[in-house]
XYZ file of C-alpha atoms in Angstrom:
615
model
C 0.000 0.000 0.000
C 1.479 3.423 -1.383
C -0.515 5.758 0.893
C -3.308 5.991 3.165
C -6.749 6.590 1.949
C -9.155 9.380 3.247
C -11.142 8.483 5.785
C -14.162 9.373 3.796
C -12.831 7.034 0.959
C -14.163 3.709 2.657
C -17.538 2.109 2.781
C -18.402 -0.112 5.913
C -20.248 -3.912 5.389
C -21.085 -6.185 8.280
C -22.933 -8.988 9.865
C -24.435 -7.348 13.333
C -21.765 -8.773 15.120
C -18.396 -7.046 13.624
C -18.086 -5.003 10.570
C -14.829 -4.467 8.245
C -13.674 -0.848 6.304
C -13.311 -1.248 2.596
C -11.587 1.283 0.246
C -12.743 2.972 -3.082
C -9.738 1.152 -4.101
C -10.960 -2.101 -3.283
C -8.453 -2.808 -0.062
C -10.158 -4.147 2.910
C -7.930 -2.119 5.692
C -10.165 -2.914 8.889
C -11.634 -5.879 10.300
C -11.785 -6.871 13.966
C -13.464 -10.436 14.821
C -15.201 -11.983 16.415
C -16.904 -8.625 17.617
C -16.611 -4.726 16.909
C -14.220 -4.625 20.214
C -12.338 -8.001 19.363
C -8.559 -7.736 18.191
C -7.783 -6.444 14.836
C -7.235 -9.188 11.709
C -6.553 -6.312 9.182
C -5.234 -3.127 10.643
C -3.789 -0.971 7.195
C -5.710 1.964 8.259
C -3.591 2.230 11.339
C -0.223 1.284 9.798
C -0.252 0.545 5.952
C 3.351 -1.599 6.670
C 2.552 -3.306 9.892
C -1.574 -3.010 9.959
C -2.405 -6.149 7.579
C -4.807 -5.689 4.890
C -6.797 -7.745 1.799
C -7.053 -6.501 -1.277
C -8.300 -7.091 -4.664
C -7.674 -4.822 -7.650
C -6.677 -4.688 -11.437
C -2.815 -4.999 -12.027
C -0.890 -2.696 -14.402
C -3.601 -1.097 -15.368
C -4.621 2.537 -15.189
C -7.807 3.307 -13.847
C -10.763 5.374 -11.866
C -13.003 4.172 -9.340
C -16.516 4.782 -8.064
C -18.222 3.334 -5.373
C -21.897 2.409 -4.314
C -24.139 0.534 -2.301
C -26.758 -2.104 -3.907
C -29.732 0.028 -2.999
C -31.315 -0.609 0.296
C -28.487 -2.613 1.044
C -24.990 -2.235 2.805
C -23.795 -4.346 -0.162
C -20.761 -2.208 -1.191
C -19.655 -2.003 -4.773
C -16.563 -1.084 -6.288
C -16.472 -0.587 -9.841
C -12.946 -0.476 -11.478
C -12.756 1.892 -15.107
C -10.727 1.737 -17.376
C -10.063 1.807 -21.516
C -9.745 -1.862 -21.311
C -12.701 -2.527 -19.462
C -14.822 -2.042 -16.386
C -14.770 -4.719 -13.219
C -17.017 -4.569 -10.415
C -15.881 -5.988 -7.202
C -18.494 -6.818 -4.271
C -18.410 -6.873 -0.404
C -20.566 -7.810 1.907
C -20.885 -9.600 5.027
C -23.683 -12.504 5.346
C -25.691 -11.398 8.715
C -25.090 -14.378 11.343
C -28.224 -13.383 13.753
C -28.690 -12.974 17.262
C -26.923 -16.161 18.782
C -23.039 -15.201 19.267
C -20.811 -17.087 17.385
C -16.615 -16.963 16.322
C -17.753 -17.538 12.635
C -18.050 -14.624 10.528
C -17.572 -14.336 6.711
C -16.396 -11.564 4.246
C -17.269 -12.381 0.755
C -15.562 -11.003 -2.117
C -16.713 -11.135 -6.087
C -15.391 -9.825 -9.082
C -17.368 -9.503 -11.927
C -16.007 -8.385 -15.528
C -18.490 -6.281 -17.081
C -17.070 -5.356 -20.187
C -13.471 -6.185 -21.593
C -10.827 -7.953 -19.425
C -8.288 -7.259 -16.906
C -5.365 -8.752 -14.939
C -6.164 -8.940 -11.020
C -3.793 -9.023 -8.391
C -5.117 -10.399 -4.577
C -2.878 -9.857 -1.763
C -4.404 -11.084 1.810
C -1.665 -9.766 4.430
C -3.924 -10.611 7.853
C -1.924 -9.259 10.444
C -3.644 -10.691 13.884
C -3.800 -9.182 17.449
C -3.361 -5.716 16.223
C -0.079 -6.834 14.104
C 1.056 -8.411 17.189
C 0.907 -11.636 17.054
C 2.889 -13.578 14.257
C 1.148 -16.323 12.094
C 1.622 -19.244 9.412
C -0.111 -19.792 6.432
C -1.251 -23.457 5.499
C -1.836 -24.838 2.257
C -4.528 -27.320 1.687
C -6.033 -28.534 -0.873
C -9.443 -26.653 -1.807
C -7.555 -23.082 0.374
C -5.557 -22.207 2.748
C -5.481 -21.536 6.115
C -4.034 -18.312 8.197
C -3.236 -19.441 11.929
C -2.091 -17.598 14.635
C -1.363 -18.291 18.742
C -4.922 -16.933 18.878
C -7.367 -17.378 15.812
C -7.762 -18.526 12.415
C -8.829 -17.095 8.998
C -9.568 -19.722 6.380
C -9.282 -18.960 2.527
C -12.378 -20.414 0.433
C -11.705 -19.649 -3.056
C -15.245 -19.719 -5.162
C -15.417 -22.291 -7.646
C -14.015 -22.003 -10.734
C -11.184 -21.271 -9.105
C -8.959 -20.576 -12.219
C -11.453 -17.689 -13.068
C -9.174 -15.356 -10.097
C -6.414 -17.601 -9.599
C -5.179 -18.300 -13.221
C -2.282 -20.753 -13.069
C -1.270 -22.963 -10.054
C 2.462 -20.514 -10.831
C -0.193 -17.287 -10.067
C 0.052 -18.044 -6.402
C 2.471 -17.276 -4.272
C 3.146 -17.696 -0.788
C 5.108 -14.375 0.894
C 6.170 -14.704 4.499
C 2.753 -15.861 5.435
C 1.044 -14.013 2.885
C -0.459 -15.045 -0.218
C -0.257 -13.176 -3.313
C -2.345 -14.432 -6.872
C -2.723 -12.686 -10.084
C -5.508 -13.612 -12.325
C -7.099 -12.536 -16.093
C -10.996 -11.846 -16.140
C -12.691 -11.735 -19.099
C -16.257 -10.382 -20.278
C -18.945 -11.816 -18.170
C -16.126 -13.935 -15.827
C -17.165 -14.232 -12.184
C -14.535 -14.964 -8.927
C -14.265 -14.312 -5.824
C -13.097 -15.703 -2.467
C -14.944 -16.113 0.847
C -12.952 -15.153 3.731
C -14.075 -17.285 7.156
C -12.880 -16.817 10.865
C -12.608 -19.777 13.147
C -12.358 -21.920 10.732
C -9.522 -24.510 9.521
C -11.017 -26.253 6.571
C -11.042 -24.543 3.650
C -13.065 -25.376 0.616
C -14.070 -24.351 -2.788
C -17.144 -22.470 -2.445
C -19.883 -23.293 -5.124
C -21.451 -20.810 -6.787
C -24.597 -21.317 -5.978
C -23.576 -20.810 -2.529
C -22.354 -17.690 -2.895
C -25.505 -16.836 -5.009
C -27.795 -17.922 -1.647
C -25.329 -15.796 0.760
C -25.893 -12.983 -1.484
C -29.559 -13.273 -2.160
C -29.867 -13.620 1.788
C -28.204 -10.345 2.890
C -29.766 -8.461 0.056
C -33.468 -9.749 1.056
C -32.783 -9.615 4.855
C -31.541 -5.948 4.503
C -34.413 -4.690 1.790
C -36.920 -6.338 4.554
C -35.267 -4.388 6.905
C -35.520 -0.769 5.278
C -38.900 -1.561 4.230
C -40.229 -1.361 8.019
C -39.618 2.221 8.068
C -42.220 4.797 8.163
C -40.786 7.920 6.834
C -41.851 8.946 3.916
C -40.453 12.698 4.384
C -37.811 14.818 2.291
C -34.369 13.754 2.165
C -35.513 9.959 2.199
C -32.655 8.393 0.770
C -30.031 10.045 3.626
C -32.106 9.245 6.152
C -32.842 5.493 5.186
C -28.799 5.391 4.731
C -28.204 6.534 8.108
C -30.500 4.166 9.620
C -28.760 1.109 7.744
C -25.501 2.258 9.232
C -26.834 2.295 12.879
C -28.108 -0.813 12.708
C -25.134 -2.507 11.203
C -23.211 -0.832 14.110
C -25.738 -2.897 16.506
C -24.893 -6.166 17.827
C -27.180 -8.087 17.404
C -27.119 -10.746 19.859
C -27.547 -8.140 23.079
C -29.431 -5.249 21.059
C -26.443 -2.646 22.188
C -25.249 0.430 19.553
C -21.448 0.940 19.102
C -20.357 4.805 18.803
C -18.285 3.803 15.714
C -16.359 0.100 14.704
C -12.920 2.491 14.403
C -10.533 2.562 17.182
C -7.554 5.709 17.177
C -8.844 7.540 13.421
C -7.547 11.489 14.876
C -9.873 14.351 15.548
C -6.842 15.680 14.223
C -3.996 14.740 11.612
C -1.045 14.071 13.079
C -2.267 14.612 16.576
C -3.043 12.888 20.006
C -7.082 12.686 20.246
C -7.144 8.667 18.965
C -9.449 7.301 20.816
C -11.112 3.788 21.000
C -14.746 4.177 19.487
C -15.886 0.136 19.515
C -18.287 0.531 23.052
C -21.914 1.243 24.098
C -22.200 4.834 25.104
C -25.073 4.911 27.056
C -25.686 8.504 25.728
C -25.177 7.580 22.101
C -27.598 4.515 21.889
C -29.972 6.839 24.243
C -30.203 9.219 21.655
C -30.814 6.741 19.065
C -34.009 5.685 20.656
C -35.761 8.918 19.218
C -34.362 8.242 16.241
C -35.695 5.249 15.563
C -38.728 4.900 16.989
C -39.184 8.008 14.660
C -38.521 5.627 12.193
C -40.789 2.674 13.151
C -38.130 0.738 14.215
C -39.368 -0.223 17.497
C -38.197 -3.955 17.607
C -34.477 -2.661 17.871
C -35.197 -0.136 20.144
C -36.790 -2.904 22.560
C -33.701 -4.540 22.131
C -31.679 -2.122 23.629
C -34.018 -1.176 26.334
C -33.753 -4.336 27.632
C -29.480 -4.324 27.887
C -30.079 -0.829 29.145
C -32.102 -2.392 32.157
C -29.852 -4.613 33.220
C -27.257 -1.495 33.027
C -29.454 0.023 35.381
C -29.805 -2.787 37.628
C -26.395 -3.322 37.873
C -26.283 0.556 39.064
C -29.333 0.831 40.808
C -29.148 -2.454 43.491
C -25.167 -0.980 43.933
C -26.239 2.534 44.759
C -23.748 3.529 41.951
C -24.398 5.924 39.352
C -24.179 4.595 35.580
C -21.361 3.864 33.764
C -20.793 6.100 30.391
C -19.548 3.082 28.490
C -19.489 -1.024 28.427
C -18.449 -3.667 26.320
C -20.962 -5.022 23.626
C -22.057 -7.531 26.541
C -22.288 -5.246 29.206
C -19.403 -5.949 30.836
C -17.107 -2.880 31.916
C -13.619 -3.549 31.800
C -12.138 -0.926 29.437
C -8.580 -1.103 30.201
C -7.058 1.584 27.902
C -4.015 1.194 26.092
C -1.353 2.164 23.485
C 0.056 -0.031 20.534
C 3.723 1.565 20.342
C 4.600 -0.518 17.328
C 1.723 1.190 15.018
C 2.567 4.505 13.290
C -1.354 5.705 13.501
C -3.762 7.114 10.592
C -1.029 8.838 8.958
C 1.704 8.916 11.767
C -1.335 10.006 14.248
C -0.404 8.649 17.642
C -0.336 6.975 19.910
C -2.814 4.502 18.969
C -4.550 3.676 21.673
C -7.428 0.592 22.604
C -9.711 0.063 25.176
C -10.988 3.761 26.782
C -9.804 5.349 30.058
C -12.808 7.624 30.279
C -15.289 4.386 31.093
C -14.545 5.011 34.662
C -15.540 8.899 34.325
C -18.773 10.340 36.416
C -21.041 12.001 33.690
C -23.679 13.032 35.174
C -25.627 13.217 32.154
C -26.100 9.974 30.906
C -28.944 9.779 33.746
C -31.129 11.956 31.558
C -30.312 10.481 28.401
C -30.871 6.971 29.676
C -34.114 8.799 31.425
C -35.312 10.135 28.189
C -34.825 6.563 26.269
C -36.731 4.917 29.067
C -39.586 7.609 28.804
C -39.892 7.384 25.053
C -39.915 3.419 25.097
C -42.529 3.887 27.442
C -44.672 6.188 25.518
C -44.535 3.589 22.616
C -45.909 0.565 25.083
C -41.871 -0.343 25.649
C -42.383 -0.697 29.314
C -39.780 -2.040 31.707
C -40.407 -4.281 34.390
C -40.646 -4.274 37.995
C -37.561 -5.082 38.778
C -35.737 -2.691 36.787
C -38.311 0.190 38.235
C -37.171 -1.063 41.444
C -33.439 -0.597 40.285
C -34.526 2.556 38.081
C -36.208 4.467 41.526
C -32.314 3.468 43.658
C -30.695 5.482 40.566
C -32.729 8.132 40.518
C -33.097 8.478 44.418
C -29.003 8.180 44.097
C -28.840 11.355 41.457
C -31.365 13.069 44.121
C -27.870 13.339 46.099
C -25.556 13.788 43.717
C -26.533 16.002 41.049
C -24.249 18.471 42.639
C -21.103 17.013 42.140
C -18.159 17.929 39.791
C -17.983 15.702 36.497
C -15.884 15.141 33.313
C -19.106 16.264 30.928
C -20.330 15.326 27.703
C -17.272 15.838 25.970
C -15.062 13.505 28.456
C -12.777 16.063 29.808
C -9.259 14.848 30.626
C -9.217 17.875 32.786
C -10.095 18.661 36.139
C -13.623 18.120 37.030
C -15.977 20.858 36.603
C -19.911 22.071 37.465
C -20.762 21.487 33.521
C -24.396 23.294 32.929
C -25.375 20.373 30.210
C -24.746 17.795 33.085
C -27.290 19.804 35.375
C -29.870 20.032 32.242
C -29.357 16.511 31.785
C -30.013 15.965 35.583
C -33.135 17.315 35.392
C -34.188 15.635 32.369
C -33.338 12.513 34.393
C -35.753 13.533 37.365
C -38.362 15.144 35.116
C -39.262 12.186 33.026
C -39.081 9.875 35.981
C -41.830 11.971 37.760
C -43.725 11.715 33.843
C -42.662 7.762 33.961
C -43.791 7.246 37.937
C -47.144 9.795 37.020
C -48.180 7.711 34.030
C -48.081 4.441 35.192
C -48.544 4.453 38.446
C -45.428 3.098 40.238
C -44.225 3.869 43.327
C -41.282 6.432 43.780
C -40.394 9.826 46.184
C -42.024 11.839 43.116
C -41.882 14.493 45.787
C -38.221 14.852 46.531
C -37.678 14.196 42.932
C -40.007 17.225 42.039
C -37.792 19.388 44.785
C -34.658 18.325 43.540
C -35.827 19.039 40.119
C -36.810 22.455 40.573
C -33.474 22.860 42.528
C -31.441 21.733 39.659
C -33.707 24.333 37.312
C -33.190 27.442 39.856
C -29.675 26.343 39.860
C -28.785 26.582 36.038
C -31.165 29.864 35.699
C -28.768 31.414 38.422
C -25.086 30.085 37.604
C -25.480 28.833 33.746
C -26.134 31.454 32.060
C -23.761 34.441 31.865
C -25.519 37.778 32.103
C -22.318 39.558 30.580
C -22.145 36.969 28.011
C -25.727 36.916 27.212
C -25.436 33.001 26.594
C -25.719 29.892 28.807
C -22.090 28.406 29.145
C -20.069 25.685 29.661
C -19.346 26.057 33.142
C -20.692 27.628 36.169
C -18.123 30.643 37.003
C -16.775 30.324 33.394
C -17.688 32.157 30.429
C -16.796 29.548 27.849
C -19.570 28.578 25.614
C -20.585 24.786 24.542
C -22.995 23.733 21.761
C -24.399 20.668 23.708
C -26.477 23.586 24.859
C -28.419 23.407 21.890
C -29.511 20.618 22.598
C -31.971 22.532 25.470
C -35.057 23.452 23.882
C -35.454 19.737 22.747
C -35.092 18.285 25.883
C -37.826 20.878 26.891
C -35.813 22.615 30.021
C -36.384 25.835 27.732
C -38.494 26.861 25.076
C -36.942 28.099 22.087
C -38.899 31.946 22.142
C -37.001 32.593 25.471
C -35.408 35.595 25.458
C -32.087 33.986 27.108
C -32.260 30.980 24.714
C -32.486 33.418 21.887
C -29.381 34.959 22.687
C -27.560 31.542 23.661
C -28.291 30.760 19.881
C -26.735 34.206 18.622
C -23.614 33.861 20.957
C -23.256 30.154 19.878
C -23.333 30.924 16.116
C -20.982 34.393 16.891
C -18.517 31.828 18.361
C -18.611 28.352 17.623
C -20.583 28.459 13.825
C -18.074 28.589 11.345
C -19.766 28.298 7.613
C -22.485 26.540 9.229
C -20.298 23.971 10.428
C -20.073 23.438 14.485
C -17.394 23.317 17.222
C -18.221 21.672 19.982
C -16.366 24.444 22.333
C -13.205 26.341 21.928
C -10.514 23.996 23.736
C -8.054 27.007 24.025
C -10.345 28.724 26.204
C -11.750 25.683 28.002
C -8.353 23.078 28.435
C -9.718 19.415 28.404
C -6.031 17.919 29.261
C -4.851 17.336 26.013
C -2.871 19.801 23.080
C -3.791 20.803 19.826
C -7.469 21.480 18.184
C -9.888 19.390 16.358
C -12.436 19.863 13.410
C -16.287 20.348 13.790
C -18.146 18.354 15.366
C -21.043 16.489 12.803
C -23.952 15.973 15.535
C -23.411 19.578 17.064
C -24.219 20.976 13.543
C -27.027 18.491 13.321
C -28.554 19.966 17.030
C -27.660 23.653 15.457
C -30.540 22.429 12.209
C -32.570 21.648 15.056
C -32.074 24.630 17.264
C -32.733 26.884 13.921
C -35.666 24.873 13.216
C -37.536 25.376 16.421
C -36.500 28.814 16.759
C -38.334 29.156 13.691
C -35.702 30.031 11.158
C -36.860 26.883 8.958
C -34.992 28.822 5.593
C -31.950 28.630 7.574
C -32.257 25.496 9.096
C -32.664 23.518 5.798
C -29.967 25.527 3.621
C -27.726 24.689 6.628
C -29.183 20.818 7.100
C -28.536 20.296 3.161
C -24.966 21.798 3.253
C -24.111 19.015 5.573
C -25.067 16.404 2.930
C -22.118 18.110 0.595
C -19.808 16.957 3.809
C -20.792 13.319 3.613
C -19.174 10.883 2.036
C -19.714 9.564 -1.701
C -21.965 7.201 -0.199
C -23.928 9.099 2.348
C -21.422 8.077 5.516
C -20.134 10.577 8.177
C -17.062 10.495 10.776
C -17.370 11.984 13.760
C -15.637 15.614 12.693
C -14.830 17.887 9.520
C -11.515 19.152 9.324
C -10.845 22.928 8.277
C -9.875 21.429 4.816
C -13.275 19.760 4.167
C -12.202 16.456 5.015
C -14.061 14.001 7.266
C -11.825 12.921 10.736
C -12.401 10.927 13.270
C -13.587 7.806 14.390
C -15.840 6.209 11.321
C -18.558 5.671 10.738
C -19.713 7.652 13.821
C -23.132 6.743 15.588
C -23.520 10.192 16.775
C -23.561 11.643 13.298
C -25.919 9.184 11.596
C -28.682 9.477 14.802
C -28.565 12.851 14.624
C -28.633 13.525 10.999
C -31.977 10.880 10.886
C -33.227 13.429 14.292
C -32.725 16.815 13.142
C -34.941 15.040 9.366
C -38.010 14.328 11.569
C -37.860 17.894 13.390
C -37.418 19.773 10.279
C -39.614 17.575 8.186
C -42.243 18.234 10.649
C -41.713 21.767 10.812
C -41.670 21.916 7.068
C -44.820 20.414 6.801
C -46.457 22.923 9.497
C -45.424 25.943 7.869
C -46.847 24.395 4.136
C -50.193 23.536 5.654
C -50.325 27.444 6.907
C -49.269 28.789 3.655
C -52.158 26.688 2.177
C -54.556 27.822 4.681
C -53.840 31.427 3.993
């Protein structure tokens, strides 16, 4: 590999259980397994020497690509141009379902089109983040990669001499292998790439032709469920079939991204590890896609969210911000010295350090998931009210305290304002939950400590100088989770102070419609340098316009951020000041709020036609 490839230039596939990166130039350079948060098999986007990779692309020939998805499908395509001809390569990941299992399979076709073309296949797997050496069998239908700790079998798909010309077109590299083939006009081959598995075969055809038909059916099934039928359809239906490929399917939980250590910044030191549940992330998601119809995956991850809270609740503790897949908690962070980073970005770190952080936020979010289930006959049991009335009578005492925030501050602990909102988001809809249904709970120390919180952030949040509601108590830094206030409902967007939050927050943190989350010069979060906008922050901003009533400029600045996506419709977590997308990627956080800030403007859209009609 000669260079790395934008972020932006990859598509993502999966199975609901792990997920692998693929470039425009047909190089798979990411693929952890058995889950998101398992060691890494392929690693190039990390370290194209030492990162491992698989790719499949013409040979000595010059050519363009472009890149697509099979419609309603995350079935990527890669078409190869050239004079000579035009080849097609396709990617996908059969889904394996809700049982957990060590088997997962990346299929790979090539189909010639029109003309011919030479093919070289390289498959460098470079297991245990490149740490771990391996051997590479030969048998006699494949071959077999096997480290100390897994193995990655080599199917070929039958016939084999269709990709792998000549039994002299193979070669075997230092545990590599390396093949060269010709395809011709309407020639077909492929290979199907299995983990935990030491037999290899020759895969029919027809085999692959079931796999295929499978994914493409289960996923077209899947889209079809929705219920939107507003503007910008095609986005939002994208962004939904990348949150649910970042959902594992067995325990219902929502990764933030299936990237570990992509920078918020090019050469700098914010890598972080993006493979966990962030109980804040997934929260959000709920109104997203209940919005959507999607209620079955939402109950899904209601019920690992209870057991979350039951683990918190019968310990008096307060949530954690992040687990595993499973639920378990043990985040250990670390660096991997011997990997260069996205384009010498280091240190490359795994695992996360801020799982053990108190943000006192989450509470609401989780709050405000639970509340919405609820609302949609999503109810949780008694148990986990039980458990759900211990954390809230917990936050009761603690709402208080010091935290890290939203943003995971390396920092010292602060009095963040969006922690307090969230705290009484928590408290509010557990009064609405406890109201509506009729279960017990100290509704009235919950309604004191409510009001409390809301006298609190009217006195010491917002910054009469300043005009604006900020970061900090006894700071005047600004933050644009605050826009996130009038939909939570803890104020209404005509408010005179919210009013002039907005202005301050687009004077200081808007640049070309694009987002910072805060200004880390003036508020120091423990760690150097800067970092891009933030995607969801402009999404809340479309939002925040949209309620304030400035629909024109909520959807001119809504539909610039489609120009930021990627060729097919995927977002990182950041933009850079050059345009580029940074970051961990795909990002959760993006998608959710791109499909949110569609139903509030749709909405509003629709409201504003009906009075124009009316007049």
């Amino acid at each position: 590999m000669e260079s790395y490839p934008a972020i932006e230039d990859h598509g993502l596939i999966g199975d609901l259980q792990t997920a692998a990166l693929v470039t425009c130039d047909g190089t798979v350079d990411w693929f952890c397994a058995p889950r998101f948060d398992s060691p890494s098999i392929f690693a190039a986007i990390l370290d194209r020497e030492r990162g491992g990779y698989f790719r499949i692309a013409p040979h000595d020939v010059r050519y363009v690509t472009k890149q697509l998805y099979l419609p309603g499908t995350p079935i990527l395509i890669t078409r190869f141009i050239s004079a000579d001809g035009v080849a097609e390569v396709m990617d996908f990941m059969p889904v394996t379902g809700d049982l957990v299992t060590d088997t997962h399979r990346l299929v790979r076709m090539v189909n010639m089109v029109r003309g011919s073309m030479r093919f070289r296949v390289e498959c460098r797997p470079r297991f245990d983040y490149a740490r771990e050496k391996h051997d590479l069998e030969r048998h006699p239908n494949g071959y077999v990669f096997r480290s100390r700790s897994a193995t990655l079998a080599f199917n070929p798909v039958d016939p084999v001499r269709r990709l792998f010309s000549q039994r002299g077109d193979i070669r075997l590299e230092d545990g590599d292998l390396v093949a060269y083939g010709i395809l011709n006009e309407g020639d077909t081959g492929g290979v199907v790439l299995e983990t935990a598995s030491t037999e290899p075969r020759i895969i029919p055809p027809a085999e692959v032709e079931g796999m295929f038909e499978w994914t493409r059916d289960y996923w077209r099934r899947w889209v079809e469920r929705s219920r939107y039928t507003g503007r910008w359809r095609e986005m939002v239906e994208r962004s939904a079939i990348t949150l649910k490929l970042m959902t594992y399917a067995p325990t219902g939980a929502m990764i933030a991204a299936p990237t570990a250590a992509l920078p918020e910044l090019v050469g700098g030191t914010r890598n972080w590890d993006y493979r966990y549940t962030w109980v804040r992330d997934t929260s959000f998601s709920v109104h997203a896609l209940l919005g959507l119809g999607f209620t079955e995956e939402v109950s899904r991850y209601m019920t690992w969210l209870d057991e979350r809270i039951r683990e918190a609740g019968d310990h008096q503790d307060p949530l954690k911000i992040m687990y595993r897949v499973d639920g378990s908690s043990d985040l250990h962070e670390e660096t991997l010295d011997h990997l260069e980073g996205y384009r010498g970005s280091r240190p490359v770190r795994i695992g996360n350090g801020a799982a053990d952080q108190l943000q006192l936020d989450i509470h609401g979010e989780a709050l405000y998931a639970m509340h919405l289930a609820d609302e949609q006959g999503i109810r949780v049991s008694h148990q986990v009210w039980k458990s759900t009335v211990r954390l809230v009578d917990w936050l009761c005492h603690h709402w208080d305290r010091p935290d890290a925030g939203i943003w995971e501050s390396r920092h010292h602990p602060r009095n963040y304002t969006f922690g307090r909102v969230m705290s009484w988001v928590a408290l509010d809809r557990a009064i609405r939950l406890a109201t509506r249904t009729g279960r017990p709970g100290d509704v009235t120390q919950w309604a004191e400590q409510r009001n409390r919180i809301y006298n609190q952030v009217m006195a010491r949040g917002y910054h009469r100088e300043r005009g604006s509601f900020v970061q900090a108590y006894d700071e005047d830094v600004l933050d644009a989770a605050l826009l996130a206030m009038p939909a939570f409902g803890f104020v209404t967007p005509s408010d005179p102070l919210w009013q002039s939050t907005l202005k301050m927050i687009e004077r200081e943190l808007v640049s070309d419609s694009l987002v910072h989350r805060y200004d880390p010069i003036h508020s120091p979060d423990g760690l150097p340098g800067h970092e891009g906008t933030f995607n969801m922050c402009t999404f809340w901003y479309v939002e925040a316009l949209a309620r304030a009533g400035r629909l024109d400029d909520a959807r001119l600045t809504y539909e610039k951020m489609f120009t930021f996506s990627n060729h097919l419709g995927l977002y990182a977590e950041e933009i850079a000041a050059t345009g580029e997308q940074i970051g961990n990627y795909p990002q959760a956080f993006s998608h959710l709020s791109l499909i949110n800030s569609a139903l509030t403007l749709n909405d509003l859209l629709d409201v504003e036609a009906d009075a124009r009609r009316r007049r």
